[in-house]
Short mmCIF file of C-alpha atoms in Angstrom, two decimals:
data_model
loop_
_atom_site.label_atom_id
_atom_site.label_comp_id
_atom_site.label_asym_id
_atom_site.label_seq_id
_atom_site.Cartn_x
_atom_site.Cartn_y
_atom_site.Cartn_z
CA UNK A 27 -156.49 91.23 318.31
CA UNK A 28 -159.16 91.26 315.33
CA UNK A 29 -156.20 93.78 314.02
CA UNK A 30 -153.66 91.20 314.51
CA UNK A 31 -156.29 88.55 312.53
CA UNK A 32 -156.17 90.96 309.66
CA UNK A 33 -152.15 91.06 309.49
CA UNK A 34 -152.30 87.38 309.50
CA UNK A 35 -154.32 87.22 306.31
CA UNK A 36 -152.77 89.71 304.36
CA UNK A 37 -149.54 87.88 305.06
CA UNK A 38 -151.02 84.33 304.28
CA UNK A 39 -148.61 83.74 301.19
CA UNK A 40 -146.19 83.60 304.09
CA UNK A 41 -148.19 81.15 306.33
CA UNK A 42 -149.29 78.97 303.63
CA UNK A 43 -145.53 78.70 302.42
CA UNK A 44 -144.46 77.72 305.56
CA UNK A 45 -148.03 74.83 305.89
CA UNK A 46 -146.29 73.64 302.78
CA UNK A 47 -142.73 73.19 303.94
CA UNK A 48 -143.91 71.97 307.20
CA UNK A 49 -145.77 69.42 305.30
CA UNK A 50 -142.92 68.54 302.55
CA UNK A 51 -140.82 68.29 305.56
CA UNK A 52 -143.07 65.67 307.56
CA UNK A 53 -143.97 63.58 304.60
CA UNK A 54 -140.83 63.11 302.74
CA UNK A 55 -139.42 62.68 306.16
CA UNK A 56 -141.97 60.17 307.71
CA UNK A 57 -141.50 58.03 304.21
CA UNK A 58 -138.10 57.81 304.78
CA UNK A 59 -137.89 57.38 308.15
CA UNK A 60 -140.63 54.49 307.69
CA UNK A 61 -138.47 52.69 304.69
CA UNK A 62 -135.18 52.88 307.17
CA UNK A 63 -137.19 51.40 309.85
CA UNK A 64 -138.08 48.75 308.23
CA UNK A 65 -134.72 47.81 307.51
CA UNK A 66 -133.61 48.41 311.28
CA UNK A 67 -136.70 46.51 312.29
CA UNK A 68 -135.24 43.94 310.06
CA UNK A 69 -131.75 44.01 311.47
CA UNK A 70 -133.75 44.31 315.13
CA UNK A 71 -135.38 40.61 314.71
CA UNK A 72 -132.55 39.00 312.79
CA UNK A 73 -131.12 35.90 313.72
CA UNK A 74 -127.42 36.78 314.16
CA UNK A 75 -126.45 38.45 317.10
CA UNK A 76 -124.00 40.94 316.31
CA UNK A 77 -126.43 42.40 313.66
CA UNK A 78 -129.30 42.63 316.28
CA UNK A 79 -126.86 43.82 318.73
CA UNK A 80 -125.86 46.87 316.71
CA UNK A 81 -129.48 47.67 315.49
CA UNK A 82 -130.49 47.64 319.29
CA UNK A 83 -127.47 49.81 320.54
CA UNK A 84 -128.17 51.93 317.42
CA UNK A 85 -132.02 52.62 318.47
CA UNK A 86 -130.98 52.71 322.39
CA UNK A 87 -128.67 55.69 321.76
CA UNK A 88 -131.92 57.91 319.60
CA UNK A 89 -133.99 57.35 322.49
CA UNK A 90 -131.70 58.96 324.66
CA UNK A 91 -131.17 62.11 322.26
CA UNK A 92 -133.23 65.15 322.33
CA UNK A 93 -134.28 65.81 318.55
CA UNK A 94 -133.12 69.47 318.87
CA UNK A 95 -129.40 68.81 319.91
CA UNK A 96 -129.82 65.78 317.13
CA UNK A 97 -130.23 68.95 314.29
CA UNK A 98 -127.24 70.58 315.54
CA UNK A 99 -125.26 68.02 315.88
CA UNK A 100 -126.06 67.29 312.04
CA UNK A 101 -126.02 70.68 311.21
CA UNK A 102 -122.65 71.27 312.62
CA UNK A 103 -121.66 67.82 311.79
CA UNK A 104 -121.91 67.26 308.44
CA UNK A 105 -119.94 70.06 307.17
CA UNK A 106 -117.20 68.49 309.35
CA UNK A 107 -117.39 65.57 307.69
CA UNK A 108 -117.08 67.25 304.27
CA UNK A 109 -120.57 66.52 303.42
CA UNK A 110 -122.63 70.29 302.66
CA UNK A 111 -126.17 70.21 302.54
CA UNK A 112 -128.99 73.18 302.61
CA UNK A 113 -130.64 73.40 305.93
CA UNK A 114 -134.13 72.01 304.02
CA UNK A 115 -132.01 69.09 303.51
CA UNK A 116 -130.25 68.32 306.44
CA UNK A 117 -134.02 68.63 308.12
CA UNK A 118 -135.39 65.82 305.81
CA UNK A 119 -131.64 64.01 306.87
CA UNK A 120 -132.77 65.11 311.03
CA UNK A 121 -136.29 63.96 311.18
CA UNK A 122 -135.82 60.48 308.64
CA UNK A 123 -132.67 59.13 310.99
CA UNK A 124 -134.02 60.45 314.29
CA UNK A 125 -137.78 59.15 313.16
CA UNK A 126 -136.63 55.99 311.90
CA UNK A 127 -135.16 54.08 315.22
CA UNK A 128 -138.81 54.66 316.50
CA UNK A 129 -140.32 53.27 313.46
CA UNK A 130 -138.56 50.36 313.66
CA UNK A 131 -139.35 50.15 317.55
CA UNK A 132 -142.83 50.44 317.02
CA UNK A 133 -142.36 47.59 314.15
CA UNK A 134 -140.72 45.29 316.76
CA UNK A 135 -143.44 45.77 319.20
CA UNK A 136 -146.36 45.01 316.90
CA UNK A 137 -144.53 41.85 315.72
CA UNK A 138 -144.16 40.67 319.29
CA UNK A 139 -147.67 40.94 319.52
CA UNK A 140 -148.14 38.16 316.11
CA UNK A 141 -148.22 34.96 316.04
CA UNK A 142 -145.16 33.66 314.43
CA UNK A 143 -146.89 31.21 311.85
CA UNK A 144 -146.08 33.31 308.91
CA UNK A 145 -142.71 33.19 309.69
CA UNK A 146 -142.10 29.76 310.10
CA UNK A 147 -144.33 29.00 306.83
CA UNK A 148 -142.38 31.50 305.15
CA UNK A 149 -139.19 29.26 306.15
CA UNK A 150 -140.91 25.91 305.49
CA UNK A 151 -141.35 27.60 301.77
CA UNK A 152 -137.94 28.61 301.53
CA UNK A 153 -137.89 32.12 301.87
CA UNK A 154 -135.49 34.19 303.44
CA UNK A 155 -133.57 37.87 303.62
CA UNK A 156 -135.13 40.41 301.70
CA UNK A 157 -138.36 37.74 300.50
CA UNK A 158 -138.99 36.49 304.06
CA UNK A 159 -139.28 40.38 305.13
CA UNK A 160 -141.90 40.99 302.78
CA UNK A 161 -143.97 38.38 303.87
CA UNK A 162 -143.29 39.30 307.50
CA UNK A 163 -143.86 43.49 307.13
CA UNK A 164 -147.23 43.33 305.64
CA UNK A 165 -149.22 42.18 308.91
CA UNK A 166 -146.65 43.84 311.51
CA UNK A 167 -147.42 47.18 309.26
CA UNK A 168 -151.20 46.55 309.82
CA UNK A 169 -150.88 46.19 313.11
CA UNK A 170 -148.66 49.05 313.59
CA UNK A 171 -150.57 51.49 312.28
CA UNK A 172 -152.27 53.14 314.79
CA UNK A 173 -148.86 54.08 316.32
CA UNK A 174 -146.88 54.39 312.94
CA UNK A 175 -149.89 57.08 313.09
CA UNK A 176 -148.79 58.99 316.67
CA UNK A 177 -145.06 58.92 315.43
CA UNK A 178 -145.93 60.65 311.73
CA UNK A 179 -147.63 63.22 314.54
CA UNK A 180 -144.46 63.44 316.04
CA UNK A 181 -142.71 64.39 313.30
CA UNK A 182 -144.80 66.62 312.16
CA UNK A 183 -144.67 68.25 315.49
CA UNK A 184 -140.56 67.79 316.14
CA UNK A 185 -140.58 69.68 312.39
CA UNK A 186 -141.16 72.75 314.33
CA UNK A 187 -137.81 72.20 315.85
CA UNK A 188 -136.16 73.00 312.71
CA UNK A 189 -137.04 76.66 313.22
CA UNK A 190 -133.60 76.46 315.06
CA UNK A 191 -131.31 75.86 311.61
CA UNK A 192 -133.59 78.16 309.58
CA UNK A 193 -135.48 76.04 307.99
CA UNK A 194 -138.78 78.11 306.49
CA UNK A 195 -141.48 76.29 308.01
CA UNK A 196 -144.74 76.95 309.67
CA UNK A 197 -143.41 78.45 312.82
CA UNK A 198 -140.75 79.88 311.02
CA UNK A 199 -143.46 81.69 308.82
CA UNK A 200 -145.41 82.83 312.34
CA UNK A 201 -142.15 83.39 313.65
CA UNK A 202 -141.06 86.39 310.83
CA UNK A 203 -144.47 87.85 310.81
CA UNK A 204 -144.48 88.28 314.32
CA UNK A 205 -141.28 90.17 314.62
CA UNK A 206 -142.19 92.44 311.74
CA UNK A 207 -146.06 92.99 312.78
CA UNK A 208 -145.34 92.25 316.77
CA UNK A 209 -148.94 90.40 316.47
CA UNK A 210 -147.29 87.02 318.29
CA UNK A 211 -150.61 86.02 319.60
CA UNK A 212 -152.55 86.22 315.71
CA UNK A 213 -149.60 84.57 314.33
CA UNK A 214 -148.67 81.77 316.57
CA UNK A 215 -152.00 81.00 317.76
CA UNK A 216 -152.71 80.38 313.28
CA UNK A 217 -149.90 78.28 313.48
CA UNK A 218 -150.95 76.44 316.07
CA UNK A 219 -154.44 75.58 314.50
CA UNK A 220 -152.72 74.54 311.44
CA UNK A 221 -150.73 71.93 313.14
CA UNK A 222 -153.68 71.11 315.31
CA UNK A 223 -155.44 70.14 311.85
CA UNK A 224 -152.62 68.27 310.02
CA UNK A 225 -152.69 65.79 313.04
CA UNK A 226 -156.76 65.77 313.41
CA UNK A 227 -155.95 64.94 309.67
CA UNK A 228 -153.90 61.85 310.66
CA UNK A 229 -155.88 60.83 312.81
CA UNK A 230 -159.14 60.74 311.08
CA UNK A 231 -156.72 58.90 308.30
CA UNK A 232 -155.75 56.81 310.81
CA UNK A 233 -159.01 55.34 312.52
CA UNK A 234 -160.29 54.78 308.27
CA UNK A 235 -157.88 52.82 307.91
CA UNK A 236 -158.41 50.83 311.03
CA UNK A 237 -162.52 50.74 310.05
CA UNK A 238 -160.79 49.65 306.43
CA UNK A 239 -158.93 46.77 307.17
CA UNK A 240 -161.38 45.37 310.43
CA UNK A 241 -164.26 45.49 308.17
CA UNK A 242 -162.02 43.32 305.49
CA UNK A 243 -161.12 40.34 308.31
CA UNK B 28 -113.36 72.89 325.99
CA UNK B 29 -112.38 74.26 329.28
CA UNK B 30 -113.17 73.43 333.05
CA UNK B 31 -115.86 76.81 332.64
CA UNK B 32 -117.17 74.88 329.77
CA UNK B 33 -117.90 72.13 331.28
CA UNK B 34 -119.38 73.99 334.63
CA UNK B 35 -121.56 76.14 331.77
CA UNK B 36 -122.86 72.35 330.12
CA UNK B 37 -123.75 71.43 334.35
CA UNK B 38 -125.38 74.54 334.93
CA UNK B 39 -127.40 74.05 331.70
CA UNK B 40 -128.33 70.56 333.01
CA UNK B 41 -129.71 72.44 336.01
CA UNK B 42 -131.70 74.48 334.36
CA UNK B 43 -133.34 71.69 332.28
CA UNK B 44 -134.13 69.93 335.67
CA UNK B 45 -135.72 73.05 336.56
CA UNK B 46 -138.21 73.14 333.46
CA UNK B 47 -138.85 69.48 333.32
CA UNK B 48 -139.69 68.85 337.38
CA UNK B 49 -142.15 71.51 337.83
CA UNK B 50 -143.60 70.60 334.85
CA UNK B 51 -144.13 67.29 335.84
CA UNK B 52 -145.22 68.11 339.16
CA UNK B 53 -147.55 70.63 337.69
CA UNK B 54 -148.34 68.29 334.71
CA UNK B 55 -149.64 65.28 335.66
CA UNK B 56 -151.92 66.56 338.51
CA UNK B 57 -153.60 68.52 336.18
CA UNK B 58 -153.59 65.62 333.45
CA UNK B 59 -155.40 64.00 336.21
CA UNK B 60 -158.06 66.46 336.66
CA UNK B 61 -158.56 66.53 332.99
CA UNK B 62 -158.87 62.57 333.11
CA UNK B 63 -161.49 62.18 335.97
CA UNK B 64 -163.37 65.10 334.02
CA UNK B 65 -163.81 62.78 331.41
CA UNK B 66 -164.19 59.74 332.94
CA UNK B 67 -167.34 61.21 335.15
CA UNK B 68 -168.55 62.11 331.58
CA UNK B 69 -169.16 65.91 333.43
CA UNK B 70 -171.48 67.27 330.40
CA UNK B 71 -170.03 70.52 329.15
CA UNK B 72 -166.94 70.23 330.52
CA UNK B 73 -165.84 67.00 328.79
CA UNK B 74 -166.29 67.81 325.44
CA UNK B 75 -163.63 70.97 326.15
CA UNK B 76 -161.61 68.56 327.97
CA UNK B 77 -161.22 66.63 324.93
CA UNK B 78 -160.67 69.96 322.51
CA UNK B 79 -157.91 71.34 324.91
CA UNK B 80 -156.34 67.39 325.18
CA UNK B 81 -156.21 67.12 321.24
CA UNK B 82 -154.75 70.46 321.31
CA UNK B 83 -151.85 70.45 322.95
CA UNK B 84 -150.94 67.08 321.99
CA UNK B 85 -150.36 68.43 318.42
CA UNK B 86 -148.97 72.30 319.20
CA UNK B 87 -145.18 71.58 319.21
CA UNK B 88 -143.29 73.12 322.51
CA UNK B 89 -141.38 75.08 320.07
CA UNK B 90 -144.57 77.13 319.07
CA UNK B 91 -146.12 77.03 322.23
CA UNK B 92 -143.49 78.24 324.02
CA UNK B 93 -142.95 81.32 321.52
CA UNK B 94 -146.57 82.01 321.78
CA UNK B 95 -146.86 81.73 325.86
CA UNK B 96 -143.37 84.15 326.13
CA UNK B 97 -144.76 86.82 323.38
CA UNK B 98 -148.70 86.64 323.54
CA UNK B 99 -149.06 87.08 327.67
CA UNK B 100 -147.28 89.86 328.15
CA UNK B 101 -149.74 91.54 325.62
CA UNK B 102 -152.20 90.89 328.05
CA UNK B 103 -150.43 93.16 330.62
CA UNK B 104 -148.79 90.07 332.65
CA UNK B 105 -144.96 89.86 332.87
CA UNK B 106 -143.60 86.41 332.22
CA UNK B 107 -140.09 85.34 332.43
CA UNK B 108 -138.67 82.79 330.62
CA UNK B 109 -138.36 80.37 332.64
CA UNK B 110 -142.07 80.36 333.86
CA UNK B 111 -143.13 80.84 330.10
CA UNK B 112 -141.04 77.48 329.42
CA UNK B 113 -142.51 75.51 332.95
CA UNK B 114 -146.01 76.63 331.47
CA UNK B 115 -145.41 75.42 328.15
CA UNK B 116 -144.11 71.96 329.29
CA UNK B 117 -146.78 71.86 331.88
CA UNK B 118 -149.89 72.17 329.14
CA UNK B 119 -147.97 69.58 327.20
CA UNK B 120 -147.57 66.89 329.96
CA UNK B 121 -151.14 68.00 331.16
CA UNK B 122 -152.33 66.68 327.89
CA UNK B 123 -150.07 63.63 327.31
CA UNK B 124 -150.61 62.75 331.25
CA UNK B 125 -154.28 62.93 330.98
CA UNK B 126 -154.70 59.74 327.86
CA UNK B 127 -152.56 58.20 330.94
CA UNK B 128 -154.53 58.66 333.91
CA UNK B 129 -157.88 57.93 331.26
CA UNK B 130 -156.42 54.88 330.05
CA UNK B 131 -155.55 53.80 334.11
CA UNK B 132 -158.99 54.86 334.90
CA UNK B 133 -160.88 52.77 332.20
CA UNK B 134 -158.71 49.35 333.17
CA UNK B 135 -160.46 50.58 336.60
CA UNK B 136 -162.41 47.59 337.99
CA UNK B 137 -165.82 48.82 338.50
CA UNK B 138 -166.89 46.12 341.15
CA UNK B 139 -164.13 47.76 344.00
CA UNK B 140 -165.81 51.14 343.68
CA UNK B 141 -169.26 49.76 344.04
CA UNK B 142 -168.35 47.76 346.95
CA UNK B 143 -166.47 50.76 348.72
CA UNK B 144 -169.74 52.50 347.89
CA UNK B 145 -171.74 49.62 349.55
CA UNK B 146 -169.37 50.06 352.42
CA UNK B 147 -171.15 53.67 352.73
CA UNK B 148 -167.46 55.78 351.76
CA UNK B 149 -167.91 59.32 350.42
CA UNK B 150 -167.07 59.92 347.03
CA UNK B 151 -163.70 62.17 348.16
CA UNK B 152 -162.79 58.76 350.39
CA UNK B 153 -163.72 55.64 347.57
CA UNK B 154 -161.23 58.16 345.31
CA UNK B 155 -158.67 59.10 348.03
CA UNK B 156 -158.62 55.42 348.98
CA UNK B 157 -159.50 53.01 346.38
CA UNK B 158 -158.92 54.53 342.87
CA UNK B 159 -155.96 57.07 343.64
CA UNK B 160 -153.72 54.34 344.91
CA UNK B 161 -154.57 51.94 342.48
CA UNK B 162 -154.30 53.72 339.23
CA UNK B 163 -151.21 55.84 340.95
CA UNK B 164 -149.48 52.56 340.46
CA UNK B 165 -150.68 51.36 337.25
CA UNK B 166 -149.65 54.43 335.96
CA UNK B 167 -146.39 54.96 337.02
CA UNK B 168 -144.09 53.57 334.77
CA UNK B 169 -146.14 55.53 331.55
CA UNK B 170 -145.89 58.91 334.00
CA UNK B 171 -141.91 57.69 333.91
CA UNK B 172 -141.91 57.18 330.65
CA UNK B 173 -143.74 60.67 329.83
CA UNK B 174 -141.03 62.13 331.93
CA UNK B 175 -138.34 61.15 329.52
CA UNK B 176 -140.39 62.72 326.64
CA UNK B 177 -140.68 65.81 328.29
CA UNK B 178 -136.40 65.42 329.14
CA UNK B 179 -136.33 65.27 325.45
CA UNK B 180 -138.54 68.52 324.87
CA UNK B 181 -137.03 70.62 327.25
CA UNK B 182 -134.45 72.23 324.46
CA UNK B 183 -137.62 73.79 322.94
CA UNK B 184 -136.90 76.77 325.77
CA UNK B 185 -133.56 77.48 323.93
CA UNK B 186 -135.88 79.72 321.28
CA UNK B 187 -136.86 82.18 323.74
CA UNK B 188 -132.99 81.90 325.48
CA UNK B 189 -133.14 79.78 328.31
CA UNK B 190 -129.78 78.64 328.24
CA UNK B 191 -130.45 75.00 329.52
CA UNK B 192 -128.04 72.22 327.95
CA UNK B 193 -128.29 72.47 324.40
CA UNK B 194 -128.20 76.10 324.08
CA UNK B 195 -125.05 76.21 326.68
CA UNK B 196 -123.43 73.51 324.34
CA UNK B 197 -124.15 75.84 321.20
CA UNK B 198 -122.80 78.94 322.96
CA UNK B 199 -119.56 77.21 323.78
CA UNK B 200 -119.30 75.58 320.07
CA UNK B 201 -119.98 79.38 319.30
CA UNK B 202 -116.86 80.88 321.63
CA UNK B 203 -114.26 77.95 321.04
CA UNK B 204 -115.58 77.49 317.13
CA UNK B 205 -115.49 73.97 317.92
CA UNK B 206 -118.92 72.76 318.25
CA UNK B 207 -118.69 69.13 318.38
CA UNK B 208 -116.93 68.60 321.80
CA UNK B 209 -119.66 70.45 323.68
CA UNK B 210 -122.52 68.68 321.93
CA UNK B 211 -120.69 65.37 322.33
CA UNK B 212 -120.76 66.65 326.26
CA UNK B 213 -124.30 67.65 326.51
CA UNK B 214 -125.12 64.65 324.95
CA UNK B 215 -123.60 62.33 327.46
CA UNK B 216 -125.41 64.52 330.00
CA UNK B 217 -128.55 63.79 328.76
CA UNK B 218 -127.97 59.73 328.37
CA UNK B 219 -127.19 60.35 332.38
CA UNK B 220 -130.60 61.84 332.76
CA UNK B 221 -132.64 59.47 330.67
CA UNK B 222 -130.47 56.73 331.81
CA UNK B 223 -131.39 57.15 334.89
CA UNK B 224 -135.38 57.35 334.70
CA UNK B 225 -135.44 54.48 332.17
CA UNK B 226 -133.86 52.36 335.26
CA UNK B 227 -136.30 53.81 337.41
CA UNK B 228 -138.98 52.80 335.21
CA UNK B 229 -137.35 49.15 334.96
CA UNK B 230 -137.34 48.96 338.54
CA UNK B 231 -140.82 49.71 339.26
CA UNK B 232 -142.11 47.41 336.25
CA UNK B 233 -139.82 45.06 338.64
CA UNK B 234 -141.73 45.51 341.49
CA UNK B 235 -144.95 45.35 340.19
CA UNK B 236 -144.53 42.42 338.34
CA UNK B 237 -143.61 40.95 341.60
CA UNK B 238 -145.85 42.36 343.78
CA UNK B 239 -148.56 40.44 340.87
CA UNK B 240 -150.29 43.99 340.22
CA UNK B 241 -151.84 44.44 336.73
#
């Protein structure tokens, strides 16, 4: 095993590649996903029906879809449709779509949970569309955060599926070590530890920004 | 896609049954163990309680699973894919189940187990009797819920070549080089699956909203 340690850190430049793809792949994707969200969470609360209607049947149908058969059906997809993108991008494409019906889910439920004064001021001032959303978003997102927090662990962790269209991230990395080096334990059990402390990472980020914003009411 | 094809997709949809239900089964049990660990603040073994929760709640399946199928047989145990994928599902719902249970156990009302208590039960009977039944139902439609996460996980076993759903629905985009129809297929098995534990969930919300439980 302490054998299997050392292969692991000679072959670091591999692992840290793939912590860095991993990473790209969750944070480009979780802003994304987060920005369409927001504008599903808008079409989820607006006031006409067939707009809500669609918005709801649109985040129905993600819940029901595994995020793995999601990728290939992109993957394979796409091309179809005459659109060609590199498996990097059609991960960023996977995880923002997939991500972002949850998002705006998690949205909806926090603003349940408000009081709908803001809204109706915002009205009573004239607001409305894109201006009434901003002053909506800002308190839902507050109140959100916590699980806007579990979800960006979620993608980080539903990342790992991309391994599947050969995109290089972390377990891709531990993945091509082990089938050179057959050290699978070394090299799967350092990937594991790295994805254990991206979302430790979160969540410290997470509860700060609770501490933040309960110590500024 | 042919009548085989579609026999292959059902087939597949019995094999993800046969991750996801012993998992489950397996799963929440031991999530429960984990819970009452913590919530009887046992000294020693709640702190690793807590490491081996946190842990598996951020190791995706798709590692896990790769590490379970290559890393025990190193050890000189054989494991098959399909138990390596049932124990990597298990660990997962084991942690997930566990904030569950905890969260159940916490909404606990305290006074009930001190009044069994003054009512001179054994610990094994105020538990057996007054807690089990109690959180069992608070917790239900979250263990329902969990289920459905742990439908949607289940493809993870593809990497090491259990062919459950998706990986039958690749295959046969593979053979007929058509792969839309069979994911378009797999897909509508799935929404069958969920489908059907989301209106389970719905109807025991139902029932407990009627029944006045918390």
């Amino acid at each position: 095993m302490m054998n299997g340690l050392g292969i692991v850190w000679q072959q670091r430049g591999v692992m840290l590649g793939g912590l860095l793809t991993t990473l790209e792949l969750s944070v480009i994707g979780a802003l994304l996903a987060a920005l369409l969200g927001a504008g599903i969470f808008a079409a989820l609360i607006n006031r006409a029906r067939p707009v809500r209607y669609v918005a709801i049947a649109l985040v129905d149908a993600m819940r029901c879809v595994p995020f793995m058969l999601f990728c290939y059906l992109l993957y394979y997809g796409l091309p179809s449709a005459g659109v060609t993108l590199d498996n990097f991008t059609v991960g960023i494409v996977a995880l923002s779509i997939y991500h972002a019906s949850y998002m705006a889910e998690l949205l909806r439920g926090a603003w349940k949970e408000l009081p709908k004064d803001t809204v109706d001021a915002g009205i009573a001032f004239g607001f409305h569309g894109f201006g009434l959303l901003r002053i909506i978003l800002p308190p839902v997102v507050i109140t959100a955060v916590p699980m806007l927090g579990n979800q960006f662990i979620q993608i980080i962790k539903d990342s790992a599926f991309l391994v599947i269209i050969a995109v290089q991230e972390l377990t891709f990395s531990a993945n091509a070590i082990q089938s050179i080096y057959y050290v699978p334990f070394a090299s799967f059990m350092c990937a594991v530890l790295c994805y254990w402390a991206l979302c430790l990472i979160v969540e410290g980020g997470v509860k700060f920004f609770s501490l933040k914003t309960s110590m500024q009411r | 896609m042919e009548a085989g094809d579609y026999l292959a997709l059902l087939t597949g949809a019995w094999t993800t049954l046969a991750i996801a239900i012993p998992a489950i089964v397996m799963g929440a049990p031991l999530g429960l163990g984990l819970a009452l660990i913590r919530w009887r603040k046992l000294r020693g073994l709640d702190t690793a309680a807590t490491i081996v929760v946190s842990l598996f709640r951020a190791t995706p399946s798709v590692t896990l699973v790769l590490l379970i199928y290559y890393a025990v047989p190193q050890i000189g145990i054989q494991l098959p894919e399909l138990p390596a994928a049932i124990l990597t599902l298990t660990l997962g719902t084991m942690a997930y189940t566990c904030e569950i249970w905890r969260g159940a156990l916490l909404a606990f009302p305290v006074d009930q187990y001190d009044a069994a208590m003054a009512m001179g039960m054994t610990r094994a009977m105020r538990f057996r009797l007054i807690v089990l039944p109690q959180i069992a139902r608070a917790s239900l439609p979250a263990l329902i819920n969990e289920m459905t996460l742990l439908i949607k996980v289940t493809p993870a076993a593809a990497v090491i070549g259990l062919v459950e759903i998706t990986r039958a629905a690749v295959r046969i985009g593979a053979e007929t080089y058509q792969p839309l129809p069979p994911f378009i297929v797999g897909l509508v098995i799935y929404v069958v699956i969920l489908g059907c534990l989301v209106g389970l969930q719905r109807v025991c919300e139902h029932r407990q909203t009627r029944l006045g439980a918390p």
